[in-house]
Coordinates of C-alpha atoms and ligand atoms in Angstrom, one line a residue:
M2 CA 0.7 16.0 29.6
T3 CA 3.3 16.4 27.0
Q4 CA 2.7 17.2 23.3
G5 CA -1.2 16.7 23.5
C6 CA -0.4 12.9 24.3
A7 CA -1.1 10.9 27.4
Y8 CA 2.2 10.0 28.8
L9 CA 1.8 6.6 30.2
D10 CA 5.7 5.3 30.1
Y11 CA 7.2 6.3 33.2
A12 CA 8.9 2.6 33.1
A13 CA 11.0 3.5 30.2
T14 CA 11.7 7.2 31.6
T15 CA 9.8 9.5 33.8
P16 CA 9.9 13.4 32.9
V17 CA 12.6 15.2 35.0
D18 CA 10.7 16.4 38.2
P19 CA 10.4 20.4 38.0
R20 CA 12.3 21.1 41.4
V21 CA 14.9 18.5 40.1
A22 CA 15.3 20.6 36.7
A23 CA 15.5 23.8 38.8
F24 CA 18.3 22.4 40.8
L25 CA 20.0 20.9 38.4
S26 CA 20.3 24.2 36.3
Q27 CA 21.6 26.1 39.4
V28 CA 24.2 23.3 40.1
L29 CA 25.3 23.4 36.4
A30 CA 25.1 27.3 36.5
E31 CA 27.7 27.6 39.5
N32 CA 31.6 27.9 38.9
L33 CA 32.0 24.4 40.0
G34 CA 35.8 22.9 40.0
N35 CA 36.7 19.3 39.6
P36 CA 35.4 17.3 42.9
G37 CA 38.7 15.8 43.2
A38 CA 40.5 19.0 43.5
T39 CA 41.5 20.9 46.9
H40 CA 40.5 24.2 45.9
S41 CA 37.2 26.1 46.9
P42 CA 35.4 25.4 43.8
G43 CA 36.4 21.9 43.9
R44 CA 35.3 21.7 47.4
R45 CA 32.0 22.8 46.6
A46 CA 31.3 20.2 44.0
A47 CA 32.6 17.5 46.3
A48 CA 30.3 18.9 49.2
L49 CA 27.6 19.0 46.7
I50 CA 28.1 15.3 45.7
A51 CA 28.5 14.4 49.6
Q52 CA 25.4 15.6 50.0
A53 CA 23.4 13.8 47.0
R54 CA 25.4 10.4 48.3
T55 CA 23.7 10.9 51.9
R56 CA 20.7 11.6 50.0
V57 CA 20.6 8.9 47.6
A58 CA 22.1 6.4 50.4
A59 CA 19.0 7.3 52.9
L60 CA 16.6 6.1 50.0
I61 CA 17.5 2.6 50.6
G62 CA 18.5 2.5 53.9
A63 CA 22.5 2.4 53.0
A64 CA 25.4 4.0 54.5
P65 CA 26.8 6.7 52.2
Q66 CA 30.2 5.3 51.7
D67 CA 28.8 2.3 50.1
L68 CA 27.4 3.8 47.2
V69 CA 29.0 4.0 43.8
F70 CA 28.1 7.0 41.7
T71 CA 27.4 5.4 37.7
S72 CA 26.0 6.5 34.2
G73 CA 23.0 4.4 35.0
A74 CA 21.2 1.0 35.8
T75 CA 22.9 -0.5 32.8
E76 CA 26.5 0.7 34.2
S77 CA 25.2 -0.4 37.7
N78 CA 24.0 -4.0 36.5
N79 CA 27.2 -4.3 34.3
L80 CA 29.8 -3.5 37.3
A81 CA 28.1 -5.6 40.1
I82 CA 27.9 -8.7 37.6
L83 CA 30.8 -8.6 35.7
G84 CA 32.8 -7.2 38.2
H85 CA 31.4 -9.4 41.1
V86 CA 32.2 -12.7 38.9
R87 CA 35.3 -11.6 37.6
G88 CA 36.8 -10.7 40.7
E89 CA 35.7 -13.9 42.6
R90 CA 37.1 -16.1 39.7
A91 CA 40.3 -14.5 39.8
A92 CA 40.1 -14.9 43.6
R93 CA 39.2 -18.4 43.6
R94 CA 40.6 -19.6 40.2
Q95 CA 38.0 -21.9 39.7
G96 CA 34.9 -22.4 37.4
G97 CA 31.7 -20.6 38.6
H98 CA 27.7 -20.5 38.0
V99 CA 25.5 -17.6 37.9
L100 CA 21.8 -17.9 38.2
T101 CA 19.2 -15.5 37.1
L102 CA 15.7 -15.1 35.6
A103 CA 14.6 -15.2 31.9
T104 CA 12.4 -12.4 32.6
E105 CA 15.4 -10.1 33.7
H106 CA 16.0 -6.6 32.2
K107 CA 18.7 -6.7 29.2
S108 CA 21.4 -4.9 31.1
V109 CA 21.4 -8.0 33.0
L110 CA 21.0 -10.7 30.5
A111 CA 23.5 -9.4 28.3
P112 CA 26.7 -9.4 30.9
V113 CA 25.3 -12.9 32.3
R114 CA 25.5 -14.2 28.5
R115 CA 28.9 -12.5 28.4
L116 CA 30.4 -14.7 31.4
E117 CA 28.7 -17.6 29.7
H118 CA 30.5 -16.9 26.6
D119 CA 33.7 -16.7 29.1
G120 CA 33.2 -20.1 30.1
L121 CA 30.8 -19.8 33.3
A122 CA 28.0 -21.8 33.8
V123 CA 24.7 -20.1 33.6
S124 CA 21.1 -20.7 34.8
L125 CA 18.1 -19.0 33.0
L126 CA 15.3 -19.7 35.4
R127 CA 11.8 -19.6 34.1
P128 CA 9.5 -17.7 36.6
D129 CA 5.9 -19.2 37.4
A130 CA 3.2 -17.9 35.3
A131 CA 2.8 -14.9 37.3
G132 CA 6.1 -13.9 36.7
L133 CA 7.5 -15.0 40.5
L134 CA 10.6 -17.0 41.6
S135 CA 9.7 -19.1 44.8
P136 CA 12.4 -19.3 47.7
Q137 CA 12.3 -23.0 47.1
A138 CA 12.7 -23.0 43.2
L139 CA 15.6 -20.5 44.0
A140 CA 17.2 -22.7 46.6
A141 CA 16.8 -26.0 44.5
A142 CA 18.5 -24.2 41.6
L143 CA 21.7 -22.8 43.7
R144 CA 25.0 -25.1 43.2
P145 CA 28.1 -25.4 45.3
Q146 CA 30.0 -23.2 42.6
T147 CA 27.3 -20.4 42.5
L148 CA 29.1 -17.2 42.6
L149 CA 26.2 -14.7 42.3
V150 CA 22.3 -14.9 42.0
T151 CA 20.8 -11.5 40.0
L152 CA 17.7 -10.9 40.4
L153 CA 14.9 -7.8 39.5
H154 CA 12.9 -6.2 42.4
A155 CA 10.2 -5.4 39.7
N156 CA 10.0 -6.2 36.6
N157 CA 10.1 -3.5 34.1
E158 CA 7.6 -4.8 31.8
T159 CA 4.6 -6.5 33.9
G160 CA 5.6 -4.6 37.3
V161 CA 5.5 -7.9 39.0
V162 CA 7.5 -7.7 42.4
Q163 CA 9.7 -10.3 43.7
D164 CA 9.7 -11.1 47.6
I165 CA 13.3 -9.9 47.7
P166 CA 13.9 -10.7 51.4
A167 CA 12.7 -14.3 51.3
L168 CA 15.4 -14.8 48.3
A169 CA 17.9 -12.9 50.1
A170 CA 17.4 -15.5 52.9
V171 CA 18.2 -18.4 50.7
C172 CA 21.2 -16.6 49.5
Q173 CA 22.7 -16.0 52.4
E174 CA 21.9 -19.2 54.3
R175 CA 24.2 -20.7 51.2
G176 CA 26.7 -18.0 51.2
V177 CA 25.8 -16.8 47.6
A178 CA 26.3 -13.0 46.9
L179 CA 23.0 -11.5 45.9
H180 CA 22.5 -8.6 43.3
V181 CA 19.3 -6.9 42.8
D182 CA 18.1 -4.7 39.9
A183 CA 16.1 -1.9 41.5
A184 CA 15.7 0.6 38.7
Q185 CA 12.2 0.2 38.7
S186 CA 11.2 -0.1 43.0
A187 CA 13.4 2.7 44.0
G188 CA 11.6 5.3 45.4
K189 CA 8.2 3.2 44.6
L190 CA 8.5 0.5 47.2
P191 CA 10.2 0.4 50.3
L192 CA 13.4 -1.0 49.9
G193 CA 16.6 -1.8 52.1
V194 CA 19.6 -3.5 52.0
A195 CA 19.7 -6.0 54.4
G196 CA 21.0 -9.4 52.9
I197 CA 21.9 -7.6 49.2
D198 CA 25.4 -7.8 48.2
Y199 CA 24.6 -5.1 45.0
L200 CA 22.0 -3.0 44.4
S201 CA 21.4 -1.1 41.0
F202 CA 19.4 2.0 40.2
T203 CA 18.8 4.8 38.5
A204 CA 18.0 8.5 38.3
H205 CA 15.7 8.7 35.3
K206 CA 12.9 6.2 36.6
L207 CA 12.5 8.4 39.5
G208 CA 12.0 12.0 38.5
G209 CA 15.6 12.6 38.2
P210 CA 17.8 12.9 35.0
Q211 CA 19.0 10.4 32.4
G212 CA 22.6 9.6 32.8
V213 CA 23.3 9.0 36.1
G214 CA 22.7 6.1 38.8
A215 CA 24.1 4.0 41.6
L216 CA 25.4 0.9 43.0
Y217 CA 25.2 -0.2 46.2
V218 CA 28.1 -2.4 47.3
A219 CA 28.1 -4.3 50.8
P220 CA 31.0 -3.5 52.8
H221 CA 32.7 -7.0 52.4
R222 CA 32.3 -7.1 48.8
Y223 CA 34.8 -4.2 48.2
V224 CA 37.7 -6.2 48.0
T225 CA 37.0 -8.6 45.3
L226 CA 34.6 -6.3 43.0
E227 CA 36.5 -5.6 39.7
P228 CA 36.4 -2.3 38.2
Q229 CA 35.0 -2.2 35.1
L230 CA 36.2 1.3 34.5
I231 CA 39.6 2.1 35.0
G232 CA 41.6 5.3 35.2
G233 CA 41.9 8.1 37.9
G234 CA 40.1 6.1 40.7
Q235 CA 37.3 8.0 41.6
E236 CA 34.5 6.0 43.8
R237 CA 36.9 4.3 45.9
G238 CA 38.5 2.8 42.7
L239 CA 35.4 1.3 41.3
R240 CA 34.7 3.5 38.9
S241 CA 37.1 6.2 37.1
G242 CA 35.9 9.3 35.8
T243 CA 35.1 12.6 36.8
P244 CA 31.5 12.5 38.6
A245 CA 29.1 14.5 37.1
T246 CA 28.4 16.7 39.8
H247 CA 25.1 18.6 38.4
Q248 CA 23.9 15.0 37.5
I249 CA 24.6 13.4 40.8
A250 CA 23.0 16.3 42.6
A251 CA 20.3 16.1 40.9
F252 CA 19.9 12.2 41.5
G253 CA 20.2 13.1 45.3
L254 CA 17.3 15.9 45.2
A255 CA 15.2 13.2 43.4
C256 CA 15.4 10.5 45.9
E257 CA 15.0 12.9 48.5
L258 CA 11.8 13.8 46.9
A259 CA 10.7 10.3 45.9
A260 CA 11.2 9.0 49.8
A261 CA 9.1 11.8 51.0
E262 CA 6.4 11.8 48.8
R263 CA 6.4 7.9 48.1
E264 CA 3.4 6.7 50.3
G265 CA 1.0 9.3 48.9
N266 CA 2.3 8.8 45.3
A267 CA 1.8 5.0 45.6
R268 CA -1.9 5.3 47.1
R269 CA -2.7 7.6 43.9
L270 CA -0.9 5.4 41.6
V271 CA -2.8 2.6 42.7
G272 CA -6.0 4.4 42.1
L273 CA -5.2 5.3 39.0
R274 CA -4.0 2.1 38.0
E275 CA -7.2 0.4 39.0
R276 CA -9.4 2.7 37.4
L277 CA -7.4 2.1 34.1
L278 CA -8.0 -2.0 34.9
Q279 CA -11.6 -1.2 35.8
G280 CA -12.0 0.6 32.3
L281 CA -10.8 -2.3 30.2
Q282 CA -11.3 -5.6 32.3
D283 CA -14.6 -6.2 30.5
L284 CA -13.2 -6.3 27.2
P285 CA -13.7 -10.0 25.9
G286 CA -10.7 -12.1 26.6
V287 CA -8.4 -9.2 28.3
L288 CA -5.4 -10.7 30.1
L289 CA -3.5 -9.3 33.0
N290 CA 0.0 -10.3 32.5
G291 CA 1.7 -11.0 35.8
D292 CA 0.6 -11.5 39.5
P293 CA -2.5 -9.8 40.2
V294 CA -1.1 -8.7 43.8
R295 CA 3.0 -8.4 44.4
R296 CA 3.0 -5.7 41.7
L297 CA 4.4 -2.0 41.2
P298 CA 1.7 0.7 41.9
G299 CA 2.1 2.6 38.5
I300 CA 2.4 -0.8 36.0
L301 CA -0.2 -2.6 34.3
N302 CA 0.4 -5.0 31.5
L303 CA -2.5 -6.2 29.5
S304 CA -2.5 -9.0 26.3
F305 CA -5.8 -8.6 23.9
P306 CA -6.4 -11.8 22.2
G307 CA -7.6 -12.0 18.5
V308 CA -5.9 -8.4 17.8
E309 CA -2.5 -8.1 16.0
G310 CA -0.2 -6.0 18.2
E311 CA 1.2 -3.4 15.6
S312 CA -2.1 -2.3 14.6
L313 CA -3.4 -2.2 18.0
Y314 CA -0.3 -0.1 19.0
S315 CA -0.3 2.3 16.0
G316 CA -4.0 2.9 16.1
L317 CA -3.1 4.6 19.8
A318 CA -1.7 7.9 18.7
E319 CA -3.1 9.9 21.7
L320 CA -1.4 7.4 23.9
A321 CA 2.7 7.4 24.9
L322 CA 2.9 3.6 26.0
S323 CA 5.1 0.7 25.1
T324 CA 3.9 -2.4 23.8
G325 CA 5.3 -6.1 23.4
S326 CA 4.7 -6.1 19.6
A327 CA 7.5 -6.3 16.9
C328 CA 7.2 -2.7 15.7
N329 CA 8.2 -1.0 18.7
S330 CA 11.1 -3.4 19.9
S331 CA 14.6 -3.1 18.1
S332 CA 14.8 -6.8 18.2
G333 CA 11.8 -7.4 16.2
E334 CA 10.6 -10.0 18.7
P335 CA 7.5 -10.6 20.5
S336 CA 8.5 -9.6 24.3
Y337 CA 10.8 -12.2 25.6
V338 CA 9.4 -11.3 29.0
L339 CA 5.9 -12.2 28.6
R340 CA 7.0 -15.3 26.4
A341 CA 8.7 -16.8 29.6
L342 CA 5.2 -16.2 31.4
G343 CA 4.0 -18.4 28.9
R344 CA 2.1 -16.1 26.7
D345 CA 2.0 -17.2 22.9
T346 CA 3.2 -14.9 20.2
Q347 CA 0.1 -13.3 19.4
L348 CA -0.8 -12.5 23.3
A349 CA 3.2 -11.2 23.7
Q350 CA 2.7 -9.2 20.6
S351 CA -0.8 -7.8 21.5
S352 CA 0.4 -6.5 24.8
L353 CA 0.4 -2.6 26.0
R354 CA 2.2 -1.8 29.0
F355 CA 0.7 1.4 30.8
S356 CA 3.0 2.7 33.0
L357 CA 1.9 5.7 35.2
G358 CA 3.5 8.2 37.1
R359 CA 3.8 11.6 39.4
G360 CA 2.2 13.7 36.7
T361 CA -0.3 11.0 35.5
T362 CA -4.1 12.5 35.7
P363 CA -7.3 10.8 35.9
A364 CA -8.1 12.5 32.5
E365 CA -5.2 10.7 31.0
I366 CA -6.4 7.4 32.1
D367 CA -9.9 8.1 30.9
T368 CA -8.4 9.0 27.4
A369 CA -6.6 5.6 27.5
I370 CA -9.7 3.5 28.1
A371 CA -11.5 5.3 25.4
A372 CA -8.4 4.8 23.1
V373 CA -8.0 1.3 23.8
R374 CA -11.7 0.4 23.5
R375 CA -11.8 2.4 20.1
E376 CA -9.2 0.4 18.8
L377 CA -10.1 -2.9 19.8
L378 CA -13.6 -2.6 18.5
R379 CA -12.3 -1.4 15.1
L380 CA -9.8 -4.3 15.2
R381 CA -12.4 -7.1 16.2
A382 CA -15.0 -5.9 13.7
L383 CA -12.6 -6.8 11.0
S384 CA -11.2 -9.9 12.8
P385 CA -11.9 -13.7 11.5
A386 CA -13.9 -14.4 14.7
Q387 CA -16.8 -12.1 13.1
P388 CA -19.1 -14.0 10.4
P389 CA -18.6 -12.2 7.2
P390 CA -20.2 -9.1 6.8
V391 CA -22.4 -9.9 3.8
G392 CA -26.1 -9.9 5.7
D393 CA -27.3 -7.0 3.8
W394 CA -26.0 -8.3 0.5
L395 CA -27.6 -11.4 0.8
A396 CA -31.1 -10.0 2.1
Q397 CA -30.9 -8.0 -1.3
G398 CA -30.6 -11.3 -3.3
V399 CA -26.8 -10.5 -4.3
R400 CA -24.7 -13.0 -4.9
V401 CA -21.7 -13.7 -2.6
V402 CA -18.1 -14.7 -3.3
T403 CA -15.3 -14.7 -0.9
G404 CA -11.8 -15.6 -1.0
E405 CA -9.1 -15.9 2.0
A406 CA -5.5 -16.7 2.6
G407 CA -2.9 -16.5 5.3
E408 CA -3.1 -17.6 8.8
T409 CA -3.9 -15.6 12.2
R410 CA -1.6 -17.7 14.1
L411 CA 1.2 -16.6 11.2
G412 CA 0.3 -12.8 12.0
T413 CA -1.4 -12.4 8.4
W414 CA -4.9 -13.2 7.6
V415 CA -7.0 -11.9 4.8
R416 CA -10.9 -12.5 3.5
L417 CA -12.0 -10.7 0.6
L418 CA -15.8 -10.1 -0.2
L419 CA -17.3 -9.5 -3.2
G420 CA -21.1 -8.9 -4.0
V421 CA -21.1 -9.9 -7.7
D422 CA -23.7 -9.1 -10.4
G423 CA -22.8 -11.7 -13.5
E424 CA -19.1 -10.9 -14.4
F425 CA -18.9 -7.7 -12.7
V426 CA -17.9 -6.4 -8.9
K427 CA -20.8 -4.4 -7.5
A428 CA -19.3 -3.9 -4.1
A429 CA -16.3 -5.2 -2.3
R430 CA -15.2 -5.7 1.6
F431 CA -12.8 -7.1 3.7
Q432 CA -11.7 -8.5 7.0
A433 CA -8.2 -8.8 8.2
Y434 CA -5.8 -9.6 10.8
G435 CA -2.5 -8.2 10.2
C436 CA -0.2 -5.2 10.6
P437 CA -1.6 -1.7 9.7
H438 CA 0.4 -1.8 6.3
T439 CA -1.9 -5.1 5.5
L440 CA -5.3 -3.5 6.6
A441 CA -4.0 -0.4 4.9
A442 CA -3.8 -2.1 1.7
C443 CA -6.7 -4.2 1.8
Q444 CA -8.6 -1.1 2.1
A445 CA -7.0 0.7 -0.6
L446 CA -7.7 -2.4 -2.7
V447 CA -11.5 -3.1 -2.1
A448 CA -12.1 1.0 -3.1
Q449 CA -10.5 -0.3 -6.4
L450 CA -12.5 -3.3 -7.0
P451 CA -16.3 -2.2 -7.4
G452 CA -17.1 -2.1 -11.4
R453 CA -14.1 -4.4 -12.2
H454 CA -14.7 -7.4 -14.6
R455 CA -14.1 -10.9 -13.5
A456 CA -11.2 -11.4 -15.8
A457 CA -9.7 -8.2 -14.9
L458 CA -9.8 -7.9 -11.3
Q459 CA -6.6 -7.3 -10.0
P460 CA -5.7 -3.5 -10.1
G461 CA -2.1 -3.3 -10.0
S462 CA 0.6 -5.6 -8.4
P463 CA 1.6 -6.4 -4.7
E464 CA 4.9 -4.2 -5.1
Q465 CA 2.8 -1.4 -6.3
W466 CA 0.4 -2.0 -3.1
R467 CA 3.4 -2.3 -0.7
G468 CA 4.5 1.1 -2.4
A469 CA 1.3 2.9 -2.4
V470 CA 0.8 2.1 1.5
G471 CA 4.4 2.9 2.3
A472 CA 5.0 -0.3 3.8
P473 CA 8.9 -1.4 4.0
V474 CA 10.5 -3.9 1.3
E475 CA 10.1 -6.8 4.4
K476 CA 6.7 -6.8 4.0
L477 CA 5.8 -7.4 0.3
G478 CA 5.0 -11.0 1.8
R479 CA 1.9 -9.8 3.3
M480 CA 1.0 -8.2 -0.1
L481 CA 1.3 -11.3 -1.7
I482 CA -1.3 -13.0 1.1
I483 CA -3.5 -10.1 -0.5
E484 CA -3.0 -11.2 -4.1
D485 CA -3.4 -14.8 -2.8
A486 CA -6.6 -13.7 -1.3
L487 CA -7.7 -12.1 -4.8
R488 CA -6.8 -15.3 -6.4
A489 CA -9.0 -17.3 -4.1
L490 CA -11.6 -15.0 -4.7
Q491 CA -11.4 -15.4 -8.6
D492 CA -11.3 -19.2 -8.3
A493 CA -14.7 -19.0 -6.3
W494 CA -16.2 -17.0 -8.7
L495 CA -15.6 -19.4 -11.5
N496 CA -17.2 -22.1 -9.0
Ligands
PLP522 C1 15.8 1.4 33.0 C2 16.2 0.3 33.6 C3 17.6 -0.3 33.5 C4 18.3 0.6 32.9 O1 18.7 1.5 33.5 P1 19.6 3.0 32.7 O2 19.7 4.1 33.7 O3 18.7 3.8 31.7 O4 20.7 2.5 31.9 C5 17.8 -1.4 33.9 N1 16.9 -2.0 34.7 C6 15.5 -1.7 35.0 C7 15.0 -2.6 35.5 C8 15.0 -0.7 33.9 O5 14.0 -0.8 34.3

């Protein structure tokens, strides 16, 4: 839909619904005052915010006065987690404990780590292999000092949906507060606040603009929840700062539309998601990440054994999606969410998250299927799982020499293959498992080998190869593995 590529990254952010964008611009163009002022431009802004509060609250079945508008789910999560625990600790003057899952969003994990740094006990539970936490496992992990349980409703990487009503019942029985991050599920799954103390969500995951979100706060939690932004005392003192009227108004309309169109959208997205799965599931070894049944309509996360994630992802230029591979995450680590589900580094890196939404078309799904199949075929043809591609040389009676280096387990493996005539190279090929730069350097190398003499086999240096393919300095080590393969080739040729 956008810029000639199929946008399949709705879980990262949704394009703003055109009806919402129109309303936002209209509000922005009005001569509005500060919603805290009593003059008429101020009252008009306050009325728009009140209307939005009603619309946003209706999406989650809450009372409008129990919402705090924030800048998004990150801020809502910070306010709920830090604000609740700090407030409770101040009230109780005692140690405490917080319980969460290892697969939570970073905007939950980071505040939890902050609390741990401040001296709080923390349990990071590992979900089962499907990504789920059972009520029994939750009950067993609660402690008398537990102040807060914080859980995702639907996971942003896998789409796995926790059984919040059952988990909330455990928390209620034990008198422990529950915070739920519903950024992915709000507007997509039916959702209520029964048994929930705090619920975070955000406009830009449901067709609204970036930069605005909300936190539901159960009425009995207002007393101890400690604000994390202080100043003018807006939002019942829990979130100071002049509210962004146009953003909030747009968020309200986005929630209203999401609620009205939820069931139809969900049915359509499940159909598209299944079409995508059907188109890819016969690929050898493909693995679905997360529970096959308890999942969001619009997210499909697959791992592809035997191919390197960065090479897979970088070949999919016509798709906008997310991956569990290093090149895409700022941390440079494979997805911690998939690791927690038991996937090894290779599978965590070679995963693709397809997330679908309002604008996704069957044609985009078919583009995605064709692109992924094409790239897997290309990479699998090069992989160590394939026999050396030298059948034609052997049939012609050409002497074959091979040399290899590296290990797929460590991310880079290279095999160079030469057809030789006496002391000279007749033809050269390669197989490789590695990043796009490694593949490109191998490609460039084998193009330069034919005609070379055994004693002067190596064209240039690894540093030059690195420069030629535009690889960053950190990737020199991979070029050295190619040089190792070349040296192994020279040794094999002599013997
Ligand atoms: C996107 C997202 C967030 C962060 O929301 P922002 O509004 O971007 O701060 C938090 N949690 C989950 C599960 C998300 O998907």
